[in-house]
Coordinates of N, CA and C in Angstrom, one line a residue:
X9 N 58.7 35.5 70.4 CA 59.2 35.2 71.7 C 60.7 35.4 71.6
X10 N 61.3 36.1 72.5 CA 62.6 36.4 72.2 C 63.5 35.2 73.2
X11 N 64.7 35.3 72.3 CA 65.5 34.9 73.2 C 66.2 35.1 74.3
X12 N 67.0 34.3 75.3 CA 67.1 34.3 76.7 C 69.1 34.4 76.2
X13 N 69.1 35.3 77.2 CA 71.1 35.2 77.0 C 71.7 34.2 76.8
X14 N 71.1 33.1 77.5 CA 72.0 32.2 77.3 C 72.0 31.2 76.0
X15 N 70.6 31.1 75.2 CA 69.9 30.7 73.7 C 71.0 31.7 72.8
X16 N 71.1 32.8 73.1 CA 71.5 34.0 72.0 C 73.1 33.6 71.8
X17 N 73.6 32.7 73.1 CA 75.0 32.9 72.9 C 75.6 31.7 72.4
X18 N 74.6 30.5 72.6 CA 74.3 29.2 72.3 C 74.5 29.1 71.1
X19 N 73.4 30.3 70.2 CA 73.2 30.2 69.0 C 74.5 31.0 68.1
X20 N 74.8 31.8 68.6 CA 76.3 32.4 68.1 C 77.3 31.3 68.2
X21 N 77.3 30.4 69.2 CA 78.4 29.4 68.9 C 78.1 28.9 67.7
X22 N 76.6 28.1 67.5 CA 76.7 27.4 67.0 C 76.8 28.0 65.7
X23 N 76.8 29.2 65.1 CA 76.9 30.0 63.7 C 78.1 29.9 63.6
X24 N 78.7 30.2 64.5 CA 80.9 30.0 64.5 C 81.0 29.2 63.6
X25 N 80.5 27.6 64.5 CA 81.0 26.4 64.3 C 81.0 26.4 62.9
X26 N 79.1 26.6 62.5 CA 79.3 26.1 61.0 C 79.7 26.9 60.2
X27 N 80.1 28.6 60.2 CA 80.8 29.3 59.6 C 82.6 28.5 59.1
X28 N 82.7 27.9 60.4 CA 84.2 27.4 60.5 C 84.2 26.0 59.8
X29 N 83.3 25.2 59.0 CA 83.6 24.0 58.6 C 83.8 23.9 57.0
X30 N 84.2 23.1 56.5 CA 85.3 23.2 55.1 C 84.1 23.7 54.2
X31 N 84.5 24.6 53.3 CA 83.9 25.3 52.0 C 83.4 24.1 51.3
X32 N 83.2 23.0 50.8 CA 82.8 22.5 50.4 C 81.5 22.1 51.2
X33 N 81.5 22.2 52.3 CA 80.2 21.6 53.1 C 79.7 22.7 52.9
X34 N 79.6 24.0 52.9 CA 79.0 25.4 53.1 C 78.0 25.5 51.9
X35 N 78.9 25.1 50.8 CA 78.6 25.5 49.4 C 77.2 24.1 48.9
X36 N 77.6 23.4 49.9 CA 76.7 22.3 49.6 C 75.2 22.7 50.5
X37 N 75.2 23.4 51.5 CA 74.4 23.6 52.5 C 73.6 25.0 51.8
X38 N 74.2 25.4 51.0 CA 73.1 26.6 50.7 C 72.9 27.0 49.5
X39 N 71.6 27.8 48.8 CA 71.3 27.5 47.5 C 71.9 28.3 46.7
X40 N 72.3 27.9 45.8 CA 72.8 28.9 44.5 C 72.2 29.6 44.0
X41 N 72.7 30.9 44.8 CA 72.1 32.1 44.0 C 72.0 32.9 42.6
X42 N 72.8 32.3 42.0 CA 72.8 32.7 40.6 C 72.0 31.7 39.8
X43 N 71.9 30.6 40.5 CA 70.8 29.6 39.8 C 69.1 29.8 39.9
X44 N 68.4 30.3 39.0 CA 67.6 30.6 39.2 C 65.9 28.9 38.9
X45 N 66.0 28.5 39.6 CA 65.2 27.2 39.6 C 63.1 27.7 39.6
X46 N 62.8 26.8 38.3 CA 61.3 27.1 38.0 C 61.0 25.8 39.0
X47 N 59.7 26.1 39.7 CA 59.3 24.8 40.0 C 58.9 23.8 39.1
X48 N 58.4 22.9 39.3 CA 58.2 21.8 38.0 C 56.7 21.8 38.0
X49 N 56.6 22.2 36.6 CA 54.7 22.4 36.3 C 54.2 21.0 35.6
X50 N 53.6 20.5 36.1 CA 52.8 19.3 35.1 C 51.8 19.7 34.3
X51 N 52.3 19.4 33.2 CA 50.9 19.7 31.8 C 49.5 18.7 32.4
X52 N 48.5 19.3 32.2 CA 47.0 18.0 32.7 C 47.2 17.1 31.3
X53 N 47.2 17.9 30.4 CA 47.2 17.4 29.1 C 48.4 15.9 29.4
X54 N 49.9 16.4 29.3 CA 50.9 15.3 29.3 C 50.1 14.1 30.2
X55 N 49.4 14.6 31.8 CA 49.3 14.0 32.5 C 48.2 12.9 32.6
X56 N 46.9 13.4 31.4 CA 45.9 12.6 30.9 C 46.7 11.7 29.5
X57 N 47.7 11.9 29.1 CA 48.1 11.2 27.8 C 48.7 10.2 28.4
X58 N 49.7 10.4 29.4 CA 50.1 9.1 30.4 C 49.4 8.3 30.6
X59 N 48.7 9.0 31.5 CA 47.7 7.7 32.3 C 46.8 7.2 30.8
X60 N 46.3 7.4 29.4 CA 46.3 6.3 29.0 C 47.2 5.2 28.5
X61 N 48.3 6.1 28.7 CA 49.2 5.1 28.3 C 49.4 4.3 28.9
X62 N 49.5 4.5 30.3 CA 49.8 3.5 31.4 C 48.6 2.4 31.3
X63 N 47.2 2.7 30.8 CA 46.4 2.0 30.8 C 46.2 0.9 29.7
X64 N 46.7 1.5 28.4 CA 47.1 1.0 27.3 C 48.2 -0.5 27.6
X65 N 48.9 0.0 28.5 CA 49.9 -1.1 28.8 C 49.6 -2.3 29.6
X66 N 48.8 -1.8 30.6 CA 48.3 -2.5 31.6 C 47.3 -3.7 30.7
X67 N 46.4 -2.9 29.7 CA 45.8 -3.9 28.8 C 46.4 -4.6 28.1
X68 N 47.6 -4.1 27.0 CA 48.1 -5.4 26.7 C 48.8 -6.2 27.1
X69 N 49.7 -6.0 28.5 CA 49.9 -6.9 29.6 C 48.9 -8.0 29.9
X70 N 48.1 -7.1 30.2 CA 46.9 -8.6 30.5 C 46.6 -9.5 28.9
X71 N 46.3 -9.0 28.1 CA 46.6 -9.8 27.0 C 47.7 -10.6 26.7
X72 N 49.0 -10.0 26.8 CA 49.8 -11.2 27.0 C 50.0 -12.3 27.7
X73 N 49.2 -11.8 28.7 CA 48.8 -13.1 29.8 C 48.1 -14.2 29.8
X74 N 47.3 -13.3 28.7 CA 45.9 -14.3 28.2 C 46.4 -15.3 27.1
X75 N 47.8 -15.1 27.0 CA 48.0 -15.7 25.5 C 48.7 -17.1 25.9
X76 N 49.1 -17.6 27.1 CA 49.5 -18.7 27.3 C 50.9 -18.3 27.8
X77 N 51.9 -19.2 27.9 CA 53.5 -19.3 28.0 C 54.1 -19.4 26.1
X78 N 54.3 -19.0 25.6 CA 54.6 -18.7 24.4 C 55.7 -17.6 24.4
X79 N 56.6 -18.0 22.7 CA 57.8 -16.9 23.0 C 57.0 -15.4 22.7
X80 N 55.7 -15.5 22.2 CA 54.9 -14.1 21.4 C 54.4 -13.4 22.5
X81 N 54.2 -14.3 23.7 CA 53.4 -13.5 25.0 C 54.2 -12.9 25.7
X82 N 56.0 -13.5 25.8 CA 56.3 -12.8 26.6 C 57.2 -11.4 26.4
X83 N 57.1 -11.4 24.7 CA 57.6 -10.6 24.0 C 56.2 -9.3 23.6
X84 N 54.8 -9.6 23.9 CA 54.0 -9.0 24.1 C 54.1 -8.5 25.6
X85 N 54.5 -9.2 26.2 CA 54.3 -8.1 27.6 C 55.3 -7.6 28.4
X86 N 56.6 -8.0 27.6 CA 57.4 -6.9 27.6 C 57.4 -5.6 27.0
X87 N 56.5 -5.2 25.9 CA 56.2 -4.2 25.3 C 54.9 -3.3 26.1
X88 N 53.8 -4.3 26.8 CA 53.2 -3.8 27.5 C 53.6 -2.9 28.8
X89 N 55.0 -3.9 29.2 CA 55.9 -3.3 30.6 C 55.7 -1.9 30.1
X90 N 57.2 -2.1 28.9 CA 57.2 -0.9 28.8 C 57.0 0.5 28.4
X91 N 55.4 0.3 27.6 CA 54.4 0.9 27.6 C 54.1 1.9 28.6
X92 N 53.9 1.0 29.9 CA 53.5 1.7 31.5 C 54.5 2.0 31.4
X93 N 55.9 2.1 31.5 CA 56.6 2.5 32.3 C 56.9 3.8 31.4
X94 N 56.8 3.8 30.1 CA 56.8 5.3 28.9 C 55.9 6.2 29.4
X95 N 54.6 5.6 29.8 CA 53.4 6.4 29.8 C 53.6 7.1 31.1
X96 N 54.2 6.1 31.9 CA 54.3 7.2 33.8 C 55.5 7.8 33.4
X97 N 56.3 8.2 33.0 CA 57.8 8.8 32.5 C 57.2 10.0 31.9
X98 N 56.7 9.8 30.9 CA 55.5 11.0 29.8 C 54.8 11.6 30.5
X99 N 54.0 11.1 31.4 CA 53.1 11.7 32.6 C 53.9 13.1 33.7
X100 N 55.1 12.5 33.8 CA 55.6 12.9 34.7 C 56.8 13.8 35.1
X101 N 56.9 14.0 33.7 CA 57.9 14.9 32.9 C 57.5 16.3 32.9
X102 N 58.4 17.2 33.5 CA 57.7 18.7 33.7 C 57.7 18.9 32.7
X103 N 57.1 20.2 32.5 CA 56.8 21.1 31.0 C 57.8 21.9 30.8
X104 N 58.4 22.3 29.5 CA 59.4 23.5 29.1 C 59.5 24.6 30.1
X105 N 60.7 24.9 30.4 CA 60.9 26.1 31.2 C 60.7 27.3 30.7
X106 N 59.5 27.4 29.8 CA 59.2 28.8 29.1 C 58.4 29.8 29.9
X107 N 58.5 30.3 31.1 CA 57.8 31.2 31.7 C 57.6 32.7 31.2
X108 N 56.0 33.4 31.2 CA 56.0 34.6 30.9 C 56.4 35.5 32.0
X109 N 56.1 35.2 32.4 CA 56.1 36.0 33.9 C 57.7 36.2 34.4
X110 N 58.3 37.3 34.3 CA 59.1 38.2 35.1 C 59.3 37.9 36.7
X111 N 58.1 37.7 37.0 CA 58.3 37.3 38.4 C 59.0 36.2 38.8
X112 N 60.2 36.5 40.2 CA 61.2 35.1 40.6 C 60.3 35.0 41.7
X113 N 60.1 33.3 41.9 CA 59.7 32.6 43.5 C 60.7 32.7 43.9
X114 N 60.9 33.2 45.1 CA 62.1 32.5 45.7 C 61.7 30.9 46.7
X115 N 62.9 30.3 46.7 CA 62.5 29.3 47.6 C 62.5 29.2 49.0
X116 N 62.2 28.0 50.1 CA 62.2 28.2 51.2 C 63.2 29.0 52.2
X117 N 64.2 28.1 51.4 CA 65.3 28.3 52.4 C 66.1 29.9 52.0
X118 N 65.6 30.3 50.9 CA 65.7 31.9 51.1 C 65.2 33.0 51.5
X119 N 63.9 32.3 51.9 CA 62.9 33.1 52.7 C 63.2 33.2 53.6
X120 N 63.8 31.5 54.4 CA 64.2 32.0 55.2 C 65.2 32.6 56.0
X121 N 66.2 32.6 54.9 CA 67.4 33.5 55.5 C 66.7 35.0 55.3
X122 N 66.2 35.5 54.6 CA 65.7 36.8 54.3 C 65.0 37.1 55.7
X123 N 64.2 36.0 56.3 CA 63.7 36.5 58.0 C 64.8 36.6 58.8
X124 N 65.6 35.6 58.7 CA 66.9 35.6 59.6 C 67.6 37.5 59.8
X125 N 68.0 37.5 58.7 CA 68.5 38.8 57.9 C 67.8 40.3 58.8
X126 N 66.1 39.7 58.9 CA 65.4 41.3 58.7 C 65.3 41.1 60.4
X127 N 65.7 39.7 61.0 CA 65.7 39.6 62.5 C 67.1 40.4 63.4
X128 N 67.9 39.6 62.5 CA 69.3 40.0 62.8 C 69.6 41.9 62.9
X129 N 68.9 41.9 61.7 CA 69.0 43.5 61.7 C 68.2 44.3 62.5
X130 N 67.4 44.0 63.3 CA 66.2 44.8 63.9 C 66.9 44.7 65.7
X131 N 68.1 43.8 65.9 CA 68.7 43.7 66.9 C 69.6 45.5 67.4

């Protein structure tokens, strides 16, 4: 659907505007191109060794619970905390940025300027 004269001119302002606001906002608003970003892959493997861990913890949590008010229980289920909290950390942790593949994703927002680009140009 194209635009209407008065959208087209609307939208030129409003490119001015943000053209015209401090370099620091600019640089914050768009992605760095020389940074080239992998998405974040989850291992199944890392992600099944978590979750026992997390499960691992959750049990001996409950075991420290089972043990009464004692200084051993609560010193056991502080280790169970942090058990779960190792195991969802371990889980959740991407994998090495070792990619074979040659091929770059680009991301959204460079897609979408690349439509912008191939619109702008076809004017």
């Amino acid at each position: 659907m194209a635009l209407s004269d008065y959208e087209k001119q609307v939208l030129e302002e409003m490119e001015a505007q943000f053209g015209s606001q401090p370099a620091s906002f600019n640089d914050h608003s768009r992605p760095n191109a020389n940074v080239e970003q992998q998405p974040a892959r989850l291992s199944p493997r890392k992600v099944a060794s978590g979750a026992l861990m997390i499960v691992a913890g959750l049990l001996v949590l409950i075991a420290a619970v089972s043990l009464g008010y004692s200084v051993i229980s609560l010193i056991v289920g502080v280790a169970g905390f942090l058990l779960m909290v190792g195991g969802a950390w371990y889980a959740l942790t991407a994998k090495g940025s070792s990619s074979s593949s040659g091929k770059k994703r680009s991301s959204f927002m460079e897609r979408q300027q690349e439509q912008w680009d191939r619109r702008s140009d076809d004017r």
